Short mmCIF file of N, CA and C in Angstrom, two decimals:
data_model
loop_
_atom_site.label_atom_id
_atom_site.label_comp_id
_atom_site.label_asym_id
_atom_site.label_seq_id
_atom_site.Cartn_x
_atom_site.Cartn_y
_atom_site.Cartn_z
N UNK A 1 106.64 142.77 -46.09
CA UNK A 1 105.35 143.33 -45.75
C UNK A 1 105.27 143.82 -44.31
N UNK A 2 105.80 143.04 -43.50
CA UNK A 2 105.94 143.93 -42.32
C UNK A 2 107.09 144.98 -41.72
N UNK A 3 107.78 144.98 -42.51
CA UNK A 3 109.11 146.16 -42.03
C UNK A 3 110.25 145.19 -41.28
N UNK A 4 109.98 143.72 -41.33
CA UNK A 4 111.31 143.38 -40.87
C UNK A 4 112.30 143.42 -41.59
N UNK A 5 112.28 143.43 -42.64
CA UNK A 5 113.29 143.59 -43.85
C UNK A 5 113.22 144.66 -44.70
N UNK A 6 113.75 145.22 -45.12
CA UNK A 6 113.95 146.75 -46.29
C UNK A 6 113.79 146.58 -47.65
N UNK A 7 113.12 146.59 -48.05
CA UNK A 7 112.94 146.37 -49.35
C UNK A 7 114.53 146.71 -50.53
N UNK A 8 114.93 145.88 -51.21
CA UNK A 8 116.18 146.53 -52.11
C UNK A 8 115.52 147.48 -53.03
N UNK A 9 114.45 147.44 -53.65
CA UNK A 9 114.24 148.77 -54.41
C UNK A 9 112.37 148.66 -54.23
N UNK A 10 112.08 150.23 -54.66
CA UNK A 10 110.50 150.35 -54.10
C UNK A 10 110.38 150.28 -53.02
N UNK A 11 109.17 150.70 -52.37
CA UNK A 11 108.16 151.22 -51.20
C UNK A 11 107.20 149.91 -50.79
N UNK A 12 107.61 149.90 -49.34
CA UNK A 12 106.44 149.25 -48.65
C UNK A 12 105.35 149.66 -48.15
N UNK A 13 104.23 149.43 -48.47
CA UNK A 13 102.90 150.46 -47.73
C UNK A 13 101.86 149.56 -46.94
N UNK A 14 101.52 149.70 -46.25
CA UNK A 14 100.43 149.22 -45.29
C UNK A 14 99.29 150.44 -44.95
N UNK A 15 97.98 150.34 -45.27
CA UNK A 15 97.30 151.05 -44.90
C UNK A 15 97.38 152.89 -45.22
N UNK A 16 98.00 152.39 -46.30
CA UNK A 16 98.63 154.15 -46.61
C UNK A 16 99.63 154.79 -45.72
N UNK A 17 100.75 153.84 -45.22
CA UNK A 17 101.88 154.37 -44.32
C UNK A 17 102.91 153.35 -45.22
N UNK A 18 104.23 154.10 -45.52
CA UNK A 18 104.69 154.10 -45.86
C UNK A 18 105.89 153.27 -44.84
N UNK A 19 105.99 151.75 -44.58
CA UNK A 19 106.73 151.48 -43.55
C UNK A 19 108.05 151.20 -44.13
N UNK A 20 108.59 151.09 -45.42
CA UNK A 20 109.75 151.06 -45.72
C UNK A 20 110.95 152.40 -45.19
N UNK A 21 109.65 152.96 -44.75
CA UNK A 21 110.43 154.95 -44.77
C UNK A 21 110.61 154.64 -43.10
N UNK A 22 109.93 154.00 -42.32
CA UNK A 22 109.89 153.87 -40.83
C UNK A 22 111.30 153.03 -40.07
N UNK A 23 111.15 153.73 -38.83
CA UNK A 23 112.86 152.70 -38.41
C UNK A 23 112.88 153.18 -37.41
N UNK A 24 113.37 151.95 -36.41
CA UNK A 24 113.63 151.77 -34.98
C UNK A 24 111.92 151.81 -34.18
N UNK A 25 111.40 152.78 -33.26
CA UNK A 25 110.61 152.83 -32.60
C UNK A 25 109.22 152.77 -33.10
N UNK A 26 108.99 153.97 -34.13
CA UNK A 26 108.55 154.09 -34.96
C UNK A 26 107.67 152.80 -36.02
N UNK A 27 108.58 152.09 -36.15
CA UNK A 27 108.35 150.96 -37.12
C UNK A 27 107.71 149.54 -35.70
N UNK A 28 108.50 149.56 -34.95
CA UNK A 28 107.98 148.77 -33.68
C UNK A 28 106.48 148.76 -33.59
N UNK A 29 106.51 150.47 -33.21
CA UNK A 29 104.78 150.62 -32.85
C UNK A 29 103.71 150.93 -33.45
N UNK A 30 104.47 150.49 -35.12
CA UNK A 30 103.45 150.48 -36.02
C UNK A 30 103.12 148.99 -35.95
N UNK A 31 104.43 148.19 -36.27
CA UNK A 31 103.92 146.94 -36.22
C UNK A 31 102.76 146.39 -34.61
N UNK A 32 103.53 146.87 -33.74
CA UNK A 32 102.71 146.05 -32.77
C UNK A 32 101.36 146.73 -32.85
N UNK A 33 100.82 147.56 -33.64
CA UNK A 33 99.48 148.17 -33.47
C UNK A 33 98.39 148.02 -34.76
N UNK A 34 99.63 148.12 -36.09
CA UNK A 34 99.15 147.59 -37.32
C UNK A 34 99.04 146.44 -37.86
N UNK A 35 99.85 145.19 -37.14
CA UNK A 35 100.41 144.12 -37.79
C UNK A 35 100.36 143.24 -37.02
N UNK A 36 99.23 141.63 -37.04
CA UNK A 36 99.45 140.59 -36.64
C UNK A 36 99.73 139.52 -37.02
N UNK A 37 100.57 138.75 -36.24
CA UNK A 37 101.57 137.56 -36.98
C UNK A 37 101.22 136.17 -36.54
N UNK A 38 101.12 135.47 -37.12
CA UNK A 38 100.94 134.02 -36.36
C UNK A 38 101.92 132.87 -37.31
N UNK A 39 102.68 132.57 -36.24
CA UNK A 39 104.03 131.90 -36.94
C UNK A 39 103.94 130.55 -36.67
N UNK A 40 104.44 129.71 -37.88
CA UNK A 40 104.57 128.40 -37.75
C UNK A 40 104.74 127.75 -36.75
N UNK A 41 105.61 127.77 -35.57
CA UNK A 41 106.12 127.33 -34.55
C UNK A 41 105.34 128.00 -33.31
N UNK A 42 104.35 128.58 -33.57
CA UNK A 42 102.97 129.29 -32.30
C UNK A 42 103.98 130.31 -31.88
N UNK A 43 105.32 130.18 -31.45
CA UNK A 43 105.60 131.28 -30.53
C UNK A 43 105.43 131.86 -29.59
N UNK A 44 104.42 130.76 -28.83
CA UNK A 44 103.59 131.21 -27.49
C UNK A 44 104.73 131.06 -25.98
N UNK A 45 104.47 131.80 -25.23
CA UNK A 45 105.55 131.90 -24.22
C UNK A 45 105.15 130.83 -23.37
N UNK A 46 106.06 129.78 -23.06
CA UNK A 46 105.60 128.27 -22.75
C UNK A 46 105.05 128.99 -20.97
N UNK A 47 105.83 129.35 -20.13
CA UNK A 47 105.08 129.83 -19.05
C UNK A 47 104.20 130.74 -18.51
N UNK A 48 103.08 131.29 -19.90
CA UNK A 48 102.52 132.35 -19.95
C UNK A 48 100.85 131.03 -20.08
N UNK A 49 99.65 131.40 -19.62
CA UNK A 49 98.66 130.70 -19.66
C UNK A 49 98.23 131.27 -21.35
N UNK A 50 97.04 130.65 -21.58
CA UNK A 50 96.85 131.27 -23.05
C UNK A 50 96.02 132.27 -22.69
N UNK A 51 95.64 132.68 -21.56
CA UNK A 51 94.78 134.53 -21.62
C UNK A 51 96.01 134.79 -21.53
N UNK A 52 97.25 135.04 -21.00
CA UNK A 52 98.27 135.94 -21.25
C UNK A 52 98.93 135.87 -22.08
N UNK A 53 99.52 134.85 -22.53
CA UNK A 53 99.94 135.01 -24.17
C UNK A 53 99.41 135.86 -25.49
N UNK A 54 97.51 135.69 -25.24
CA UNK A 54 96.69 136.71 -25.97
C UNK A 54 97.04 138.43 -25.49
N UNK A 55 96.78 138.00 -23.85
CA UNK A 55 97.01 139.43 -23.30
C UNK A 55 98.01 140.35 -23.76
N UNK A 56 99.37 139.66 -23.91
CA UNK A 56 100.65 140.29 -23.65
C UNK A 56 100.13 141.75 -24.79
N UNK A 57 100.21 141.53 -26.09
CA UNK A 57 100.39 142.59 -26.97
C UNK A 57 98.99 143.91 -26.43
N UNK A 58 98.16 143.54 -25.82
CA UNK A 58 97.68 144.42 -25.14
C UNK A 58 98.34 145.73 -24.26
N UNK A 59 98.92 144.44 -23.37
CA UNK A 59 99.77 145.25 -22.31
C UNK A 59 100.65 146.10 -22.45
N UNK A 60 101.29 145.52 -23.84
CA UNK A 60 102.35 146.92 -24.48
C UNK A 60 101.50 147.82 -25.18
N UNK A 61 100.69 147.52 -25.57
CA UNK A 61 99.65 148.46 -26.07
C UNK A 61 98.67 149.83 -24.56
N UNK A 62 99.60 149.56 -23.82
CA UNK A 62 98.38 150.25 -22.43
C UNK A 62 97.02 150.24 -22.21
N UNK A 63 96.56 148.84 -22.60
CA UNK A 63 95.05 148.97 -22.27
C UNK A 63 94.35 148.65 -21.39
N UNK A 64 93.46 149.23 -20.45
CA UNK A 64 92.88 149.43 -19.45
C UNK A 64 92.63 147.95 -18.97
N UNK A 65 92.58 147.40 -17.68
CA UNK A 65 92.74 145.81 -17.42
C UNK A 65 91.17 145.54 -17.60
N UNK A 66 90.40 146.34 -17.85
CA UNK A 66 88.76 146.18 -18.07
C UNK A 66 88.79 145.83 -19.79
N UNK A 67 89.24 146.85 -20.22
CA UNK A 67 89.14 146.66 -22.19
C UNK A 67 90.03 145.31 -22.51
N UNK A 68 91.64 144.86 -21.75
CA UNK A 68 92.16 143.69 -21.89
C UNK A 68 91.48 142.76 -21.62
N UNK A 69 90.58 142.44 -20.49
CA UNK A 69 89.63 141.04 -20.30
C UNK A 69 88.87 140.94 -20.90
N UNK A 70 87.90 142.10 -21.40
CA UNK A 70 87.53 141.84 -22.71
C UNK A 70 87.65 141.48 -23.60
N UNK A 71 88.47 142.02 -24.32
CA UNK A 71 89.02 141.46 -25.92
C UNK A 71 89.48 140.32 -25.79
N UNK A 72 90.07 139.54 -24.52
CA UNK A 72 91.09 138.68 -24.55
C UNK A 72 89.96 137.65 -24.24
N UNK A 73 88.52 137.17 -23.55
CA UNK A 73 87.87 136.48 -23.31
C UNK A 73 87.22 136.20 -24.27
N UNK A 74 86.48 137.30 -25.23
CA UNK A 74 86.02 137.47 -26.00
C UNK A 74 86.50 136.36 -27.19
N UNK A 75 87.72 136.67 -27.65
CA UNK A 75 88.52 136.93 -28.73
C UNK A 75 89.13 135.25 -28.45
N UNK A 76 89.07 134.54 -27.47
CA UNK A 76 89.46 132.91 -27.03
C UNK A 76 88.30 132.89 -27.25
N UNK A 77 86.83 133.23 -26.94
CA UNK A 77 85.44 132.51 -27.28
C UNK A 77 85.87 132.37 -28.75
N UNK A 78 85.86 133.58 -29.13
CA UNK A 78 85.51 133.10 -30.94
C UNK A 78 86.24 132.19 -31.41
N UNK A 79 87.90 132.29 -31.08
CA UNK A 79 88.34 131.15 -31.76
C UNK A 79 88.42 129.68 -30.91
N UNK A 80 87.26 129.66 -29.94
CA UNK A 80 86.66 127.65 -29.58
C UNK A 80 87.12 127.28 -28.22
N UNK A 81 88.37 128.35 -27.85
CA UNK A 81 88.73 127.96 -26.27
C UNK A 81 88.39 128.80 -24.94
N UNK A 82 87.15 128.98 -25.07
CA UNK A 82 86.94 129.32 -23.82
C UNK A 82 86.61 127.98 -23.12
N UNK A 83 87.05 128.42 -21.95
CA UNK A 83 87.15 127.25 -20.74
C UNK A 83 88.58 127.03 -20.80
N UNK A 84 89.29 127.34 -21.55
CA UNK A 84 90.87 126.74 -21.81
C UNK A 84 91.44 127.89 -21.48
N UNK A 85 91.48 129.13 -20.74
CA UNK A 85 92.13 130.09 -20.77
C UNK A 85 93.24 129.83 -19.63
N UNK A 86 93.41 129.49 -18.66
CA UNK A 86 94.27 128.94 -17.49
C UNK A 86 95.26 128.12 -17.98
N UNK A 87 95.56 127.54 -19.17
CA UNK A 87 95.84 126.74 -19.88
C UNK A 87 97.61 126.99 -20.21
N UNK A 88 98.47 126.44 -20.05
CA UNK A 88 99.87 126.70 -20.59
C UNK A 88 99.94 126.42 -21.91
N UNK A 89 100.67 126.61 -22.84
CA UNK A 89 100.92 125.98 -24.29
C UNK A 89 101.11 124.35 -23.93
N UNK A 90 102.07 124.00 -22.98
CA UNK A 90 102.03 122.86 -22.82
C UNK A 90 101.06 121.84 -22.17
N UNK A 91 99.91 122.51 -21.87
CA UNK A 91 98.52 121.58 -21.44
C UNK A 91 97.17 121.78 -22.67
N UNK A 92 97.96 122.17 -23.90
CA UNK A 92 96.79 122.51 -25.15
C UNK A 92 97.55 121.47 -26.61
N UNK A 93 96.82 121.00 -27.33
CA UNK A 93 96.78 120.13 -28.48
C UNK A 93 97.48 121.40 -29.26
N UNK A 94 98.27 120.71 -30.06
CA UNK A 94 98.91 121.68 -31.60
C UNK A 94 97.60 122.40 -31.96
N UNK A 95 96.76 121.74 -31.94
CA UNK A 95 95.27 122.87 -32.74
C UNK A 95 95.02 124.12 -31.66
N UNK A 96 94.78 123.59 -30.74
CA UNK A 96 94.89 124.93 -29.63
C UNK A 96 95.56 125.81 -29.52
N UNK A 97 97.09 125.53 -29.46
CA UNK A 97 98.38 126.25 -29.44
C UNK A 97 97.97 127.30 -30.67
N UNK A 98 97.49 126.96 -31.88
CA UNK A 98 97.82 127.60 -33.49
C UNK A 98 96.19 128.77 -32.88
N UNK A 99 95.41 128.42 -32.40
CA UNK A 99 94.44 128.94 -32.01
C UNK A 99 94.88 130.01 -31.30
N UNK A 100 95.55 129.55 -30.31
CA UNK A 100 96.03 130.77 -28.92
C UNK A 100 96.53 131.70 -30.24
N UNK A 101 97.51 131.18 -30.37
CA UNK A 101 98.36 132.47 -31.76
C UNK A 101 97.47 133.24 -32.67
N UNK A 102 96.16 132.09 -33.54
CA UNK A 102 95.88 133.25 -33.69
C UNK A 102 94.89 134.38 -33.26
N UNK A 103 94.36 134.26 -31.88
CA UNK A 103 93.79 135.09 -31.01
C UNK A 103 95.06 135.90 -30.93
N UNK A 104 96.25 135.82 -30.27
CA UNK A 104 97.17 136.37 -30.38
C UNK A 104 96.98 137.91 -31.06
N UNK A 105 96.84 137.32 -32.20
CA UNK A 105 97.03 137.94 -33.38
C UNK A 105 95.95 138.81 -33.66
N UNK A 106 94.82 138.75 -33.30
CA UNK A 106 93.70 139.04 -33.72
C UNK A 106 93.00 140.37 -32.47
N UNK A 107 93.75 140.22 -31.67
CA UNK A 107 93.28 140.56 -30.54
C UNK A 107 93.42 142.43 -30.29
N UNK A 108 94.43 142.85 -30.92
CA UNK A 108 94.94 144.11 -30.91
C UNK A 108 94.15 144.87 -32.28
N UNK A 109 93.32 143.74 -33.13
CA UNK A 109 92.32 144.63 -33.88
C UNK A 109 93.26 144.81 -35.31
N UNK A 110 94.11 144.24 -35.64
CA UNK A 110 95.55 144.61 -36.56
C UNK A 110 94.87 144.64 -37.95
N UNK A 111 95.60 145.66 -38.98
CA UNK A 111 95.25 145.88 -40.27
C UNK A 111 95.29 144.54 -41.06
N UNK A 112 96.37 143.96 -40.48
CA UNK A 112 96.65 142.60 -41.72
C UNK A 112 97.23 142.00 -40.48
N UNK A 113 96.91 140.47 -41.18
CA UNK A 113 97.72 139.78 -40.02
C UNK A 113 98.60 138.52 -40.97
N UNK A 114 99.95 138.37 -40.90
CA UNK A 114 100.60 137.50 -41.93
C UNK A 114 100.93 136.19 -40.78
N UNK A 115 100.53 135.13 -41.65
CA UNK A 115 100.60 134.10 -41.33
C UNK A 115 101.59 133.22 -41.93
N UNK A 116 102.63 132.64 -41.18
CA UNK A 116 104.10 131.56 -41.55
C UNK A 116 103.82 130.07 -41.95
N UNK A 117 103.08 130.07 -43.01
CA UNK A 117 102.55 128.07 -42.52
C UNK A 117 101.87 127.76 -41.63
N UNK A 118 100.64 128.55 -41.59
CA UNK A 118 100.05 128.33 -40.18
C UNK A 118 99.25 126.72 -39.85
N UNK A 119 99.32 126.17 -41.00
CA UNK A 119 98.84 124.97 -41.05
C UNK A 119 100.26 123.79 -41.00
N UNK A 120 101.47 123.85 -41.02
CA UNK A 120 102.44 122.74 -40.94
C UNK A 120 102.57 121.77 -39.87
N UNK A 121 102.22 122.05 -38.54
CA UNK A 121 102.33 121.45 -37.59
C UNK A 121 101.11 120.99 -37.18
N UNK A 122 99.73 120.72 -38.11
CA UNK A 122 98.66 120.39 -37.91
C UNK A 122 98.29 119.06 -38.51
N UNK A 123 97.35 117.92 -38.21
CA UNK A 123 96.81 117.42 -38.92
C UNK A 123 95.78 117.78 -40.10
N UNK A 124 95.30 117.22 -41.20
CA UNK A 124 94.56 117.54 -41.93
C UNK A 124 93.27 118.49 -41.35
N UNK A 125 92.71 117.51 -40.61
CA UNK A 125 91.60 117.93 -39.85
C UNK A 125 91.41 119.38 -39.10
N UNK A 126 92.36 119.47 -38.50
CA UNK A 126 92.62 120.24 -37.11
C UNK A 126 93.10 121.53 -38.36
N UNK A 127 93.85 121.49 -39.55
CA UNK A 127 94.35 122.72 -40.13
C UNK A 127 93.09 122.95 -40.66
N UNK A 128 92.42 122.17 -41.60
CA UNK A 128 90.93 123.05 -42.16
C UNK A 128 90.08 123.30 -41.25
N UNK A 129 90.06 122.99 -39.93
CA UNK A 129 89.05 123.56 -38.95
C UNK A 129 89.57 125.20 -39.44
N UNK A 130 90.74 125.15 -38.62
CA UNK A 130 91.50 126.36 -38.72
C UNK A 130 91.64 127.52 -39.85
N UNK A 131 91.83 126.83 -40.80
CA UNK A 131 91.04 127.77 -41.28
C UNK A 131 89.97 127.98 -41.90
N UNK A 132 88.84 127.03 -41.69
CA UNK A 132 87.65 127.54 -41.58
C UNK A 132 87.21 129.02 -40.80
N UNK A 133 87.95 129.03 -39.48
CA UNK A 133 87.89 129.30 -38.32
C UNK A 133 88.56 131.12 -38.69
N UNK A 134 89.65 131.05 -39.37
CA UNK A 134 89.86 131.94 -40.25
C UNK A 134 89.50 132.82 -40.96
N UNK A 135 88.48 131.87 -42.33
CA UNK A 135 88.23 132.71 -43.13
C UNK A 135 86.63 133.39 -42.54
N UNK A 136 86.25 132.30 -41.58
CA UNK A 136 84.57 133.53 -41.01
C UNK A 136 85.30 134.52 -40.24
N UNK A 137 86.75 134.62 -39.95
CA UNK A 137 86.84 135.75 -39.09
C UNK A 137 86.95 137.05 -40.13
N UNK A 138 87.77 136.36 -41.12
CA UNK A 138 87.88 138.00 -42.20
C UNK A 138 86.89 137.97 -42.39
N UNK A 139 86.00 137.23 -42.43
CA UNK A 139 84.65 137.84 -43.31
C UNK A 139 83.90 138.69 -42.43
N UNK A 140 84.09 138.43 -41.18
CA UNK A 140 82.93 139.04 -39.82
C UNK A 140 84.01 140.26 -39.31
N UNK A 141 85.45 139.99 -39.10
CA UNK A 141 85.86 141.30 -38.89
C UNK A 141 86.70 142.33 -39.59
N UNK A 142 86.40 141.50 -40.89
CA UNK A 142 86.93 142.28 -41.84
C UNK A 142 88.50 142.11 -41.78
N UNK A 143 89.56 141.76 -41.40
CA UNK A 143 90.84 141.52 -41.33
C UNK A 143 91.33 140.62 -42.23
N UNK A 144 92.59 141.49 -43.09
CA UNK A 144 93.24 140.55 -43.99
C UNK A 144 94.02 139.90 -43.52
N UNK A 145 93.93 138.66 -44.11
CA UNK A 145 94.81 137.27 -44.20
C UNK A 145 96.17 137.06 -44.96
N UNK A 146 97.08 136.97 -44.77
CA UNK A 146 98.76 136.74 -45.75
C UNK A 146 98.43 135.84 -45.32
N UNK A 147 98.98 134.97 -46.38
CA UNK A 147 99.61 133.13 -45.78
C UNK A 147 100.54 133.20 -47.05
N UNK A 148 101.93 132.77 -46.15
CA UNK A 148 102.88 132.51 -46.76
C UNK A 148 102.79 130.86 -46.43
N UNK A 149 102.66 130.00 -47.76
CA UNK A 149 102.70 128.69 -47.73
C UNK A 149 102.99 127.75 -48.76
N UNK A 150 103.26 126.53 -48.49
CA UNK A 150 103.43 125.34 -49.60
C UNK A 150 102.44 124.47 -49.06
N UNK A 151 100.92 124.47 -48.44
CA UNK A 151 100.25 124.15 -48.23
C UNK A 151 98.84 124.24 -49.43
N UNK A 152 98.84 122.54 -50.30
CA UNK A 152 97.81 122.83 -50.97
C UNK A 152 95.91 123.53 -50.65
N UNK A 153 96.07 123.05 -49.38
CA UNK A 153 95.13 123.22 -48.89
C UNK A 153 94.26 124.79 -48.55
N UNK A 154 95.52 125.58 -48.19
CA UNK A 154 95.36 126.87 -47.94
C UNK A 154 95.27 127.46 -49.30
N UNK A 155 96.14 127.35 -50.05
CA UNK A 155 96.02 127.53 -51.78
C UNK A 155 94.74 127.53 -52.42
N UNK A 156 94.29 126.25 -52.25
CA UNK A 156 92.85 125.76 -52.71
C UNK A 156 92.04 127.06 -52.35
N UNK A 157 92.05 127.44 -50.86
CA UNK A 157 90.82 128.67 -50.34
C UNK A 157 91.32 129.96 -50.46
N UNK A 158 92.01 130.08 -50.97
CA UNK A 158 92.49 131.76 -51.39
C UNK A 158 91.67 132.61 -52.44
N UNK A 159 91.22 133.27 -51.76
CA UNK A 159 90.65 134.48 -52.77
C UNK A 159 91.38 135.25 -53.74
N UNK A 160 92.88 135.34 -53.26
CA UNK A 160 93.88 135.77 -54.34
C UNK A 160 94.64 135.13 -53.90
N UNK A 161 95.26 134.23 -55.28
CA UNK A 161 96.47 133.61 -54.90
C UNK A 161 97.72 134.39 -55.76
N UNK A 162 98.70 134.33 -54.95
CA UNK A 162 100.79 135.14 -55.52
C UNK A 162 101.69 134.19 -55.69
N UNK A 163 101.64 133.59 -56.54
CA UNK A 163 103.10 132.58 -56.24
C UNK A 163 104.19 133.50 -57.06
N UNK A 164 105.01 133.30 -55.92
CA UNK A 164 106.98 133.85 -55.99
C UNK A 164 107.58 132.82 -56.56
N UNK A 165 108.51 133.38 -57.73
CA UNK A 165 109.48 132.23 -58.13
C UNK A 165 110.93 133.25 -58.26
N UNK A 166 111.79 132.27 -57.29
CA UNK A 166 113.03 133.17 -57.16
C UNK A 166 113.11 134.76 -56.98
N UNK A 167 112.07 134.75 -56.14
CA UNK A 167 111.63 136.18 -55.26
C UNK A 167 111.14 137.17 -56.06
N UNK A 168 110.62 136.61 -57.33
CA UNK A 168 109.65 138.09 -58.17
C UNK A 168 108.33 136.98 -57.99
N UNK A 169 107.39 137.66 -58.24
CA UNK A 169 105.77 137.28 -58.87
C UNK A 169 105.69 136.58 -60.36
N UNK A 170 105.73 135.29 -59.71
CA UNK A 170 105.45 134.62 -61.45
C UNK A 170 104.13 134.43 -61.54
N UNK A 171 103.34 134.35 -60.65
CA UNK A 171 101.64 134.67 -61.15
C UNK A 171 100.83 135.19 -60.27
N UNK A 172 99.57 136.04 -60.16
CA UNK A 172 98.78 136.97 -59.67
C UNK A 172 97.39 136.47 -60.22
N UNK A 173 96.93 135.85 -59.65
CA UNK A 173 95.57 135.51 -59.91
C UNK A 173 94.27 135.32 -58.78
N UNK A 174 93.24 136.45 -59.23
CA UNK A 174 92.16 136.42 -57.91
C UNK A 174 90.98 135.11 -57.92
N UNK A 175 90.23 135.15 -57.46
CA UNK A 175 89.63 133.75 -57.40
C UNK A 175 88.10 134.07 -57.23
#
């Protein structure tokens, strides 16, 4: 779904672009403009505070240091850490960290944003905040959700659930 891999047969599409057909630069700056990710392991740059970790995909994006403090203050209010922006990955709780990511993620405005287990490294608690925290965001900014998971929990709240068996679709069911 995101162009890191080539499909062996058939077309990948996002948004009516055809990214299986895309490659090298092209495919880069679709993803970094179409596509946000929030990965199991946060991925947050341990010496980056969490406004710059949010910031960064801005910055490759060229946006004005007025429109970046925006979105990036903004976009930590909604998901619970403002006051925490000065903050390293290593002075924030696993719930925070998954937070920073997915502001991260959220922040560049992205068509879809695919999520790796975004709940594995969480307690019970701290993952259904999360995605509580989640699903009012698709609903308020309209942004789709992937979750790739073995998490009953996330399963349970899916509006459409896909389970893969040995990499085809053994069931398709909306909710």
């Amino acid at each position: 779904m995101s162009g890191l891999d080539v499909p062996t047969s058939g077309k990948a599409y996002l948004a009516g672009n055809s990214i299986s057909d895309m490659k090298g630069n092209d495919l880069s700056d679709y993803r970094r403009d179409h596509i946000g990710f929030i990965f199991q392991s946060y991925n947050l740059i341990p010496v980056l505070t969490a406004y710059e970790n949010v910031e960064y995909i801005l910055l490759l994006q060229n946006l004005s240091v007025e429109e970046r403090k925006e979105r990036v203050y903004s976009i930590l209010k909604e998901v619970g850490l403002e006051g925490r922006e000065n903050r390293r990955p290593g002075e924030l709780s696993g719930g925070q960290q998954q937070r920073v990511a997915v502001a991260r993620a959220m922040v560049s405005k992205p068509d879809i944003i695919l999520a790796d287990e975004p709940t594995a490294n969480l307690d019970s608690h701290t993952g259904s905040a999360l995605l509580d925290m989640m699903k009012e965001l698709n609903e308020t900014k309209k942004i789709t959700f992937v979750f790739s998971t073995h998490d009953q929990m996330i399963m349970d709240r899916a509006k459409r659930l896909v389970i893969l068996k040995d990499g085809r679709i053994d069931r398709d069911e909306v909710r």
